[in-house]
């Protein structure tokens, strides 16, 4: 069995709202957040689903079928303080903004 040196895992990615939105930045706080992203090869023990396992088996036999993809398996929300379209300050918990963990799907 070959060794995977670039295994599916979480990598740093910081989102800075002022860089993203410039002068049109409607976000008061936070100024940014750690979003992270998933990347890497899928080792035999990282499959999140039975489908991913069997897709990998078929990929090894038939290279026209792509291997499973490294993707977020757990995401968490962040709280944001922002200005809405009417100029009101609002607080919202926005789901699915930061990657907690990665798996092969």
N, CA, C and O atoms as CSV, one atom per row, in Angstrom:
chain,resi,resn,atom,element,x,y,z
A,1,UNK,N,N,0.846,-1.175,0.000
A,1,UNK,CA,C,0.000,0.000,0.000
A,1,UNK,C,C,0.895,1.243,0.000
A,1,UNK,O,O,1.865,1.313,0.754
A,2,UNK,N,N,0.567,2.218,-0.844
A,2,UNK,CA,C,1.398,3.415,-0.934
A,2,UNK,C,C,1.128,4.368,0.219
A,2,UNK,O,O,0.034,4.389,0.785
A,3,UNK,N,N,2.134,5.150,0.555
A,3,UNK,CA,C,2.011,6.131,1.622
A,3,UNK,C,C,1.510,7.446,1.048
A,3,UNK,O,O,2.008,7.904,0.019
A,4,UNK,N,N,0.543,8.047,1.693
A,4,UNK,CA,C,0.007,9.327,1.235
A,4,UNK,C,C,0.707,10.434,2.008
A,4,UNK,O,O,0.623,10.504,3.234
A,5,UNK,N,N,1.400,11.297,1.272
A,5,UNK,CA,C,2.133,12.378,1.929
A,5,UNK,C,C,1.284,13.644,2.024
A,5,UNK,O,O,1.527,14.491,2.883
A,6,UNK,N,N,0.295,13.774,1.150
A,6,UNK,CA,C,-0.576,14.945,1.155
A,6,UNK,C,C,-1.987,14.501,1.529
A,6,UNK,O,O,-2.917,14.610,0.729
A,7,UNK,N,N,-2.132,14.003,2.745
A,7,UNK,CA,C,-3.390,13.432,3.206
A,7,UNK,C,C,-4.462,14.498,3.390
A,7,UNK,O,O,-4.163,15.633,3.763
A,8,UNK,N,N,-5.699,14.131,3.129
A,8,UNK,CA,C,-6.858,15.009,3.323
A,8,UNK,C,C,-6.827,15.592,4.730
A,8,UNK,O,O,-6.833,14.867,5.725
A,9,UNK,N,N,-6.793,16.933,4.788
A,9,UNK,CA,C,-6.752,17.594,6.086
A,9,UNK,C,C,-7.188,19.048,5.974
A,9,UNK,O,O,-7.345,19.588,4.879
A,10,UNK,N,N,-7.377,19.659,7.118
A,10,UNK,CA,C,-7.768,21.059,7.215
A,10,UNK,C,C,-6.530,21.943,7.090
A,10,UNK,O,O,-5.478,21.657,7.663
A,11,UNK,N,N,-6.684,23.028,6.320
A,11,UNK,CA,C,-5.597,23.983,6.107
A,11,UNK,C,C,-6.067,25.379,6.492
A,11,UNK,O,O,-7.261,25.670,6.423
A,12,UNK,N,N,-5.130,26.255,6.904
A,12,UNK,CA,C,-5.510,27.612,7.308
A,12,UNK,C,C,-6.018,28.462,6.146
A,12,UNK,O,O,-5.481,28.415,5.040
A,13,UNK,N,N,-7.050,29.227,6.418
A,13,UNK,CA,C,-7.564,30.234,5.492
A,13,UNK,C,C,-8.243,31.299,6.336
A,13,UNK,O,O,-9.229,31.025,7.019
A,14,UNK,N,N,-7.711,32.515,6.288
A,14,UNK,CA,C,-8.295,33.616,7.042
A,14,UNK,C,C,-9.054,34.516,6.079
A,14,UNK,O,O,-8.522,34.921,5.046
A,15,UNK,N,N,-10.291,34.825,6.418
A,15,UNK,CA,C,-11.114,35.734,5.627
A,15,UNK,C,C,-11.130,37.082,6.331
A,15,UNK,O,O,-11.577,37.189,7.472
A,16,UNK,N,N,-10.637,38.114,5.644
A,16,UNK,CA,C,-10.620,39.481,6.164
A,16,UNK,C,C,-11.736,40.238,5.455
A,16,UNK,O,O,-11.669,40.452,4.245
A,17,UNK,N,N,-12.770,40.647,6.204
A,17,UNK,CA,C,-13.926,41.289,5.587
A,17,UNK,C,C,-13.584,42.602,4.891
A,17,UNK,O,O,-14.190,42.927,3.870
A,18,UNK,N,N,-12.635,43.356,5.415
A,18,UNK,CA,C,-12.282,44.623,4.764
A,18,UNK,C,C,-11.590,44.372,3.425
A,18,UNK,O,O,-11.777,45.142,2.484
A,19,UNK,N,N,-10.792,43.303,3.327
A,19,UNK,CA,C,-10.183,42.955,2.039
A,19,UNK,C,C,-11.231,42.441,1.062
A,19,UNK,O,O,-11.160,42.707,-0.137
A,20,UNK,N,N,-12.194,41.711,1.583
A,20,UNK,CA,C,-13.224,41.108,0.741
A,20,UNK,C,C,-14.215,42.139,0.221
A,20,UNK,O,O,-14.577,42.108,-0.956
A,21,UNK,N,N,-14.662,43.057,1.085
A,21,UNK,CA,C,-15.712,43.998,0.714
A,21,UNK,C,C,-15.235,45.431,0.505
A,21,UNK,O,O,-15.976,46.250,-0.039
A,22,UNK,N,N,-14.008,45.748,0.928
A,22,UNK,CA,C,-13.477,47.102,0.743
A,22,UNK,C,C,-14.344,48.142,1.414
A,22,UNK,O,O,-14.765,47.964,2.557
A,23,UNK,N,N,-14.615,49.235,0.704
A,23,UNK,CA,C,-15.415,50.338,1.255
A,23,UNK,C,C,-16.871,49.953,1.489
A,23,UNK,O,O,-17.572,50.626,2.245
A,24,UNK,N,N,-17.331,48.891,0.860
A,24,UNK,CA,C,-18.711,48.431,1.016
A,24,UNK,C,C,-18.866,47.432,2.159
A,24,UNK,O,O,-19.872,46.726,2.235
A,25,UNK,N,N,-17.878,47.370,3.043
A,25,UNK,CA,C,-17.908,46.411,4.144
A,25,UNK,C,C,-19.063,46.722,5.094
A,25,UNK,O,O,-19.092,47.785,5.715
A,26,UNK,N,N,-20.000,45.806,5.204
A,26,UNK,CA,C,-21.159,45.963,6.073
A,26,UNK,C,C,-20.979,45.233,7.401
A,26,UNK,O,O,-21.833,45.329,8.282
A,27,UNK,N,N,-19.870,44.503,7.549
A,27,UNK,CA,C,-19.612,43.732,8.759
A,27,UNK,C,C,-18.894,44.613,9.781
A,27,UNK,O,O,-17.825,45.154,9.500
A,28,UNK,N,N,-19.481,44.752,10.957
A,28,UNK,CA,C,-18.881,45.530,12.036
A,28,UNK,C,C,-17.890,44.667,12.822
A,28,UNK,O,O,-16.775,45.099,13.111
A,29,UNK,N,N,-18.302,43.463,13.158
A,29,UNK,CA,C,-17.446,42.540,13.904
A,29,UNK,C,C,-17.875,41.111,13.588
A,29,UNK,O,O,-19.067,40.860,13.412
A,30,UNK,N,N,-16.974,40.204,13.516
A,30,UNK,CA,C,-15.536,40.374,13.667
A,30,UNK,C,C,-14.934,41.012,12.416
A,30,UNK,O,O,-15.613,41.147,11.398
A,31,UNK,N,N,-13.676,41.400,12.491
A,31,UNK,CA,C,-13.021,41.973,11.311
A,31,UNK,C,C,-12.692,40.885,10.298
A,31,UNK,O,O,-12.458,41.170,9.124
A,32,UNK,N,N,-12.675,39.644,10.755
A,32,UNK,CA,C,-12.420,38.493,9.898
A,32,UNK,C,C,-12.580,37.225,10.715
A,32,UNK,O,O,-12.930,37.277,11.894
A,33,UNK,N,N,-12.325,36.097,10.092
A,33,UNK,CA,C,-12.455,34.829,10.815
A,33,UNK,C,C,-11.614,33.758,10.148
A,33,UNK,O,O,-11.252,33.868,8.977
A,34,UNK,N,N,-11.310,32.716,10.915
A,34,UNK,CA,C,-10.586,31.558,10.401
A,34,UNK,C,C,-11.587,30.622,9.738
A,34,UNK,O,O,-12.343,29.926,10.416
A,35,UNK,N,N,-11.586,30.611,8.417
A,35,UNK,CA,C,-12.534,29.786,7.663
A,35,UNK,C,C,-12.000,28.366,7.470
A,35,UNK,O,O,-12.762,27.402,7.533
A,36,UNK,N,N,-10.694,28.238,7.237
A,36,UNK,CA,C,-10.036,26.976,6.909
A,36,UNK,C,C,-10.571,26.412,5.592
A,36,UNK,O,O,-11.596,26.877,5.093
A,37,UNK,N,N,-9.896,25.428,5.036
A,37,UNK,CA,C,-10.371,24.698,3.863
A,37,UNK,C,C,-9.808,23.291,3.901
A,37,UNK,O,O,-8.848,23.027,4.626
A,38,UNK,N,N,-10.389,22.388,3.133
A,38,UNK,CA,C,-9.962,20.990,3.083
A,38,UNK,C,C,-9.244,20.727,1.771
A,38,UNK,O,O,-9.668,21.177,0.706
A,39,UNK,N,N,-8.153,19.990,1.872
A,39,UNK,CA,C,-7.399,19.626,0.678
A,39,UNK,C,C,-6.526,18.429,0.990
A,39,UNK,O,O,-6.126,18.212,2.134
A,40,UNK,N,N,-6.238,17.655,-0.047
A,40,UNK,CA,C,-5.349,16.515,0.099
A,40,UNK,C,C,-5.942,15.258,-0.496
A,40,UNK,O,O,-7.093,15.225,-0.932
A,41,UNK,N,N,-5.117,14.226,-0.499
A,41,UNK,CA,C,-5.526,12.934,-1.052
A,41,UNK,C,C,-6.321,12.147,-0.021
A,41,UNK,O,O,-6.200,12.357,1.185
A,42,UNK,N,N,-7.134,11.240,-0.532
A,42,UNK,CA,C,-7.983,10.425,0.327
A,42,UNK,C,C,-7.340,9.064,0.573
A,42,UNK,O,O,-7.246,8.234,-0.332
A,43,UNK,N,N,-6.902,8.849,1.807
A,43,UNK,CA,C,-6.340,7.563,2.206
A,43,UNK,C,C,-7.482,6.591,2.504
A,43,UNK,O,O,-8.623,7.007,2.707
A,44,UNK,N,N,-7.172,5.313,2.529
A,44,UNK,CA,C,-8.212,4.296,2.709
A,44,UNK,C,C,-8.979,4.409,4.023
A,44,UNK,O,O,-10.091,3.890,4.114
A,45,UNK,N,N,-8.435,5.061,5.032
A,45,UNK,CA,C,-9.112,5.146,6.319
A,45,UNK,C,C,-9.822,6.483,6.541
A,45,UNK,O,O,-10.301,6.741,7.645
A,46,UNK,N,N,-9.900,7.331,5.525
A,46,UNK,CA,C,-10.513,8.649,5.688
A,46,UNK,C,C,-11.879,8.770,5.028
A,46,UNK,O,O,-12.405,9.878,4.928
A,47,UNK,N,N,-12.466,7.681,4.577
A,47,UNK,CA,C,-13.730,7.752,3.870
A,47,UNK,C,C,-14.888,7.994,4.837
A,47,UNK,O,O,-15.069,7.262,5.810
A,48,UNK,N,N,-15.658,9.026,4.549
A,48,UNK,CA,C,-16.784,9.388,5.410
A,48,UNK,C,C,-18.008,8.528,5.137
A,48,UNK,O,O,-18.857,8.351,6.010
A,49,UNK,N,N,-18.097,7.996,3.931
A,49,UNK,CA,C,-19.287,7.235,3.550
A,49,UNK,C,C,-18.887,5.933,2.868
A,49,UNK,O,O,-17.773,5.796,2.362
A,50,UNK,N,N,-19.810,4.985,2.865
A,50,UNK,CA,C,-19.591,3.745,2.114
A,50,UNK,C,C,-19.447,4.053,0.626
A,50,UNK,O,O,-18.661,3.416,-0.075
A,51,UNK,N,N,-20.212,5.036,0.152
A,51,UNK,CA,C,-20.131,5.432,-1.254
A,51,UNK,C,C,-18.712,5.840,-1.609
A,51,UNK,O,O,-18.190,5.426,-2.644
A,52,UNK,N,N,-18.079,6.648,-0.762
A,52,UNK,CA,C,-16.710,7.095,-1.031
A,52,UNK,C,C,-15.747,5.920,-1.062
A,52,UNK,O,O,-14.841,5.881,-1.894
A,53,UNK,N,N,-15.936,4.966,-0.166
A,53,UNK,CA,C,-15.082,3.776,-0.159
A,53,UNK,C,C,-15.186,3.032,-1.486
A,53,UNK,O,O,-14.172,2.712,-2.105
A,54,UNK,N,N,-16.424,2.756,-1.922
A,54,UNK,CA,C,-16.605,1.995,-3.162
A,54,UNK,C,C,-16.221,2.814,-4.392
A,54,UNK,O,O,-15.752,2.251,-5.382
A,55,UNK,N,N,-16.409,4.118,-4.348
A,55,UNK,CA,C,-15.948,4.955,-5.459
A,55,UNK,C,C,-14.437,4.835,-5.596
A,55,UNK,O,O,-13.919,4.787,-6.712
A,56,UNK,N,N,-13.726,4.786,-4.480
A,56,UNK,CA,C,-12.271,4.638,-4.534
A,56,UNK,C,C,-11.875,3.279,-5.102
A,56,UNK,O,O,-10.937,3.192,-5.895
A,57,UNK,N,N,-12.576,2.221,-4.711
A,57,UNK,CA,C,-12.291,0.883,-5.238
A,57,UNK,C,C,-12.462,0.874,-6.751
A,57,UNK,O,O,-11.608,0.355,-7.470
A,58,UNK,N,N,-13.559,1.445,-7.238
A,58,UNK,CA,C,-13.805,1.501,-8.677
A,58,UNK,C,C,-12.761,2.387,-9.361
A,58,UNK,O,O,-12.309,2.062,-10.458
A,59,UNK,N,N,-12.376,3.490,-8.737
A,59,UNK,CA,C,-11.345,4.379,-9.285
A,59,UNK,C,C,-10.031,3.627,-9.492
A,59,UNK,O,O,-9.341,3.851,-10.486
A,60,UNK,N,N,-9.681,2.741,-8.566
A,60,UNK,CA,C,-8.432,1.986,-8.683
A,60,UNK,C,C,-8.463,1.018,-9.860
A,60,UNK,O,O,-7.418,0.673,-10.412
A,61,UNK,N,N,-9.668,0.576,-10.248
A,61,UNK,CA,C,-9.828,-0.341,-11.371
A,61,UNK,C,C,-10.083,0.414,-12.676
A,61,UNK,O,O,-9.640,-0.011,-13.743
A,62,UNK,N,N,-10.796,1.530,-12.584
A,62,UNK,CA,C,-11.200,2.291,-13.762
A,62,UNK,C,C,-10.884,3.766,-13.518
A,62,UNK,O,O,-11.632,4.461,-12.830
A,63,UNK,N,N,-9.794,4.233,-14.075
A,63,UNK,CA,C,-9.323,5.593,-13.774
A,63,UNK,C,C,-10.218,6.688,-14.351
A,63,UNK,O,O,-9.989,7.866,-14.074
A,64,UNK,N,N,-11.233,6.335,-15.145
A,64,UNK,CA,C,-12.147,7.375,-15.625
A,64,UNK,C,C,-13.107,7.821,-14.528
A,64,UNK,O,O,-13.718,8.886,-14.622
A,65,UNK,N,N,-13.235,6.998,-13.484
A,65,UNK,CA,C,-14.038,7.365,-12.322
A,65,UNK,C,C,-13.114,8.128,-11.374
A,65,UNK,O,O,-12.066,7.608,-10.991
A,66,UNK,N,N,-13.484,9.359,-10.988
A,66,UNK,CA,C,-12.594,10.141,-10.122
A,66,UNK,C,C,-12.522,9.560,-8.707
A,66,UNK,O,O,-13.450,8.884,-8.263
A,67,UNK,N,N,-11.428,9.822,-8.010
A,67,UNK,CA,C,-11.337,9.377,-6.621
A,67,UNK,C,C,-12.258,10.224,-5.740
A,67,UNK,O,O,-12.710,11.287,-6.167
A,68,UNK,N,N,-12.534,9.777,-4.540
A,68,UNK,CA,C,-13.311,10.596,-3.611
A,68,UNK,C,C,-12.618,11.936,-3.369
A,68,UNK,O,O,-11.406,12.055,-3.545
A,69,UNK,N,N,-13.391,12.935,-2.967
A,69,UNK,CA,C,-12.864,14.282,-2.744
A,69,UNK,C,C,-12.737,14.582,-1.260
A,69,UNK,O,O,-13.575,14.180,-0.451
A,70,UNK,N,N,-11.684,15.287,-0.924
A,70,UNK,CA,C,-11.479,15.786,0.428
A,70,UNK,C,C,-12.393,17.002,0.609
A,70,UNK,O,O,-12.296,17.975,-0.139
A,71,UNK,N,N,-13.274,16.940,1.601
A,71,UNK,CA,C,-14.269,17.995,1.789
A,71,UNK,C,C,-14.585,18.170,3.271
A,71,UNK,O,O,-14.325,17.274,4.074
A,72,UNK,N,N,-15.146,19.326,3.634
A,72,UNK,CA,C,-15.514,19.533,5.041
A,72,UNK,C,C,-16.539,18.494,5.503
A,72,UNK,O,O,-17.492,18.185,4.788
A,73,UNK,N,N,-16.329,17.969,6.694
A,73,UNK,CA,C,-17.295,17.045,7.285
A,73,UNK,C,C,-18.009,17.686,8.469
A,73,UNK,O,O,-19.125,17.293,8.808
A,74,UNK,N,N,-17.375,18.664,9.094
A,74,UNK,CA,C,-17.987,19.403,10.189
A,74,UNK,C,C,-17.690,20.884,10.007
A,74,UNK,O,O,-16.542,21.284,9.815
A,75,UNK,N,N,-18.736,21.681,10.070
A,75,UNK,CA,C,-18.605,23.136,9.963
A,75,UNK,C,C,-19.197,23.769,11.211
A,75,UNK,O,O,-20.081,23.193,11.845
A,76,UNK,N,N,-18.717,24.943,11.562
A,76,UNK,CA,C,-19.293,25.642,12.709
A,76,UNK,C,C,-19.725,27.043,12.298
A,76,UNK,O,O,-19.267,27.585,11.293
A,77,UNK,N,N,-20.596,27.600,13.079
A,77,UNK,CA,C,-21.124,28.945,12.833
A,77,UNK,C,C,-20.167,29.991,13.407
A,77,UNK,O,O,-19.340,29.700,14.271
A,78,UNK,N,N,-20.306,31.213,12.899
A,78,UNK,CA,C,-19.659,32.357,13.525
A,78,UNK,C,C,-20.743,33.398,13.797
A,78,UNK,O,O,-21.742,33.468,13.081
A,79,UNK,N,N,-20.539,34.198,14.829
A,79,UNK,CA,C,-21.451,35.300,15.135
A,79,UNK,C,C,-20.940,36.546,14.443
A,79,UNK,O,O,-19.747,36.847,14.476
A,80,UNK,N,N,-21.863,37.275,13.812
A,80,UNK,CA,C,-21.496,38.494,13.104
A,80,UNK,C,C,-22.380,39.648,13.549
A,80,UNK,O,O,-23.583,39.492,13.758
A,81,UNK,N,N,-21.761,40.797,13.686
A,81,UNK,CA,C,-22.470,42.053,13.913
A,81,UNK,C,C,-22.336,42.828,12.617
A,81,UNK,O,O,-21.224,43.079,12.155
A,82,UNK,N,N,-23.474,43.213,12.020
A,82,UNK,CA,C,-23.443,43.829,10.695
A,82,UNK,C,C,-24.529,44.894,10.562
A,82,UNK,O,O,-25.419,45.003,11.405
A,83,UNK,N,N,-24.439,45.666,9.501
A,83,UNK,CA,C,-25.435,46.690,9.196
A,83,UNK,C,C,-26.322,46.152,8.076
A,83,UNK,O,O,-25.826,45.789,7.009
A,84,UNK,N,N,-27.638,46.099,8.317
A,84,UNK,CA,C,-28.548,45.578,7.289
A,84,UNK,C,C,-28.856,46.654,6.236
A,84,UNK,O,O,-28.334,47.766,6.310
A,85,UNK,N,N,-29.688,46.323,5.278
A,85,UNK,CA,C,-30.019,47.236,4.164
A,85,UNK,C,C,-30.724,48.510,4.621
A,85,UNK,O,O,-30.694,49.519,3.916
A,86,UNK,N,N,-31.358,48.472,5.794
A,86,UNK,CA,C,-32.056,49.641,6.322
A,86,UNK,C,C,-31.171,50.478,7.247
A,86,UNK,O,O,-31.631,51.461,7.828
A,87,UNK,N,N,-29.891,50.083,7.383
A,87,UNK,CA,C,-28.965,50.826,8.238
A,87,UNK,C,C,-29.016,50.430,9.703
A,87,UNK,O,O,-28.406,51.090,10.544
A,88,UNK,N,N,-29.738,49.358,10.019
A,88,UNK,CA,C,-29.838,48.882,11.404
A,88,UNK,C,C,-28.692,47.929,11.714
A,88,UNK,O,O,-28.258,47.166,10.852
A,89,UNK,N,N,-28.210,47.978,12.940
A,89,UNK,CA,C,-27.172,47.052,13.388
A,89,UNK,C,C,-27.834,45.762,13.850
A,89,UNK,O,O,-28.772,45.778,14.648
A,90,UNK,N,N,-27.334,44.651,13.337
A,90,UNK,CA,C,-27.914,43.336,13.634
A,90,UNK,C,C,-26.817,42.369,14.054
A,90,UNK,O,O,-25.657,42.517,13.670
A,91,UNK,N,N,-27.207,41.365,14.858
A,91,UNK,CA,C,-26.315,40.260,15.211
A,91,UNK,C,C,-26.924,38.989,14.633
A,91,UNK,O,O,-28.127,38.752,14.740
A,92,UNK,N,N,-26.076,38.184,14.022
A,92,UNK,CA,C,-26.567,36.941,13.444
A,92,UNK,C,C,-25.516,35.861,13.603
A,92,UNK,O,O,-24.326,36.107,13.409
A,93,UNK,N,N,-25.963,34.653,13.959
A,93,UNK,CA,C,-25.093,33.483,13.941
A,93,UNK,C,C,-25.234,32.866,12.556
A,93,UNK,O,O,-26.313,32.415,12.171
A,94,UNK,N,N,-24.145,32.852,11.822
A,94,UNK,CA,C,-24.155,32.377,10.440
A,94,UNK,C,C,-23.572,30.963,10.407
A,94,UNK,O,O,-22.397,30.759,10.708
A,95,UNK,N,N,-24.404,29.998,10.039
A,95,UNK,CA,C,-24.004,28.588,10.035
A,95,UNK,C,C,-23.033,28.276,8.897
A,95,UNK,O,O,-23.016,28.949,7.866
A,96,UNK,N,N,-22.236,27.248,9.114
A,96,UNK,CA,C,-21.393,26.705,8.058
A,96,UNK,C,C,-20.280,27.621,7.580
A,96,UNK,O,O,-19.969,27.626,6.389
A,97,UNK,N,N,-19.678,28.388,8.456
A,97,UNK,CA,C,-18.678,29.364,8.039
A,97,UNK,C,C,-17.237,28.909,8.260
A,97,UNK,O,O,-16.343,29.384,7.560
A,98,UNK,N,N,-16.986,28.020,9.191
A,98,UNK,CA,C,-15.618,27.626,9.513
A,98,UNK,C,C,-15.510,26.102,9.546
A,98,UNK,O,O,-16.308,25.428,10.198
A,99,UNK,N,N,-14.521,25.570,8.840
A,99,UNK,CA,C,-14.310,24.124,8.781
A,99,UNK,C,C,-13.700,23.642,10.092
A,99,UNK,O,O,-12.679,24.161,10.542
A,100,UNK,N,N,-14.328,22.659,10.689
A,100,UNK,CA,C,-13.803,22.024,11.903
A,100,UNK,C,C,-13.007,20.776,11.553
A,100,UNK,O,O,-11.956,20.521,12.142
A,101,UNK,N,N,-13.508,19.990,10.587
A,101,UNK,CA,C,-12.820,18.760,10.218
A,101,UNK,C,C,-13.105,18.401,8.759
A,101,UNK,O,O,-14.075,18.868,8.162
A,102,UNK,N,N,-12.235,17.562,8.208
A,102,UNK,CA,C,-12.318,17.150,6.799
A,102,UNK,C,C,-12.368,15.631,6.707
A,102,UNK,O,O,-11.792,14.923,7.533
A,103,UNK,N,N,-13.069,15.146,5.682
A,103,UNK,CA,C,-13.122,13.721,5.380
A,103,UNK,C,C,-13.257,13.555,3.876
A,103,UNK,O,O,-13.483,14.521,3.146
A,104,UNK,N,N,-13.117,12.329,3.429
A,104,UNK,CA,C,-13.245,12.033,2.006
A,104,UNK,C,C,-14.673,11.614,1.689
A,104,UNK,O,O,-15.224,10.712,2.320
A,105,UNK,N,N,-15.265,12.282,0.704
A,105,UNK,CA,C,-16.665,12.036,0.313
A,105,UNK,C,C,-16.719,11.631,-1.144
A,105,UNK,O,O,-17.800,11.378,-1.675
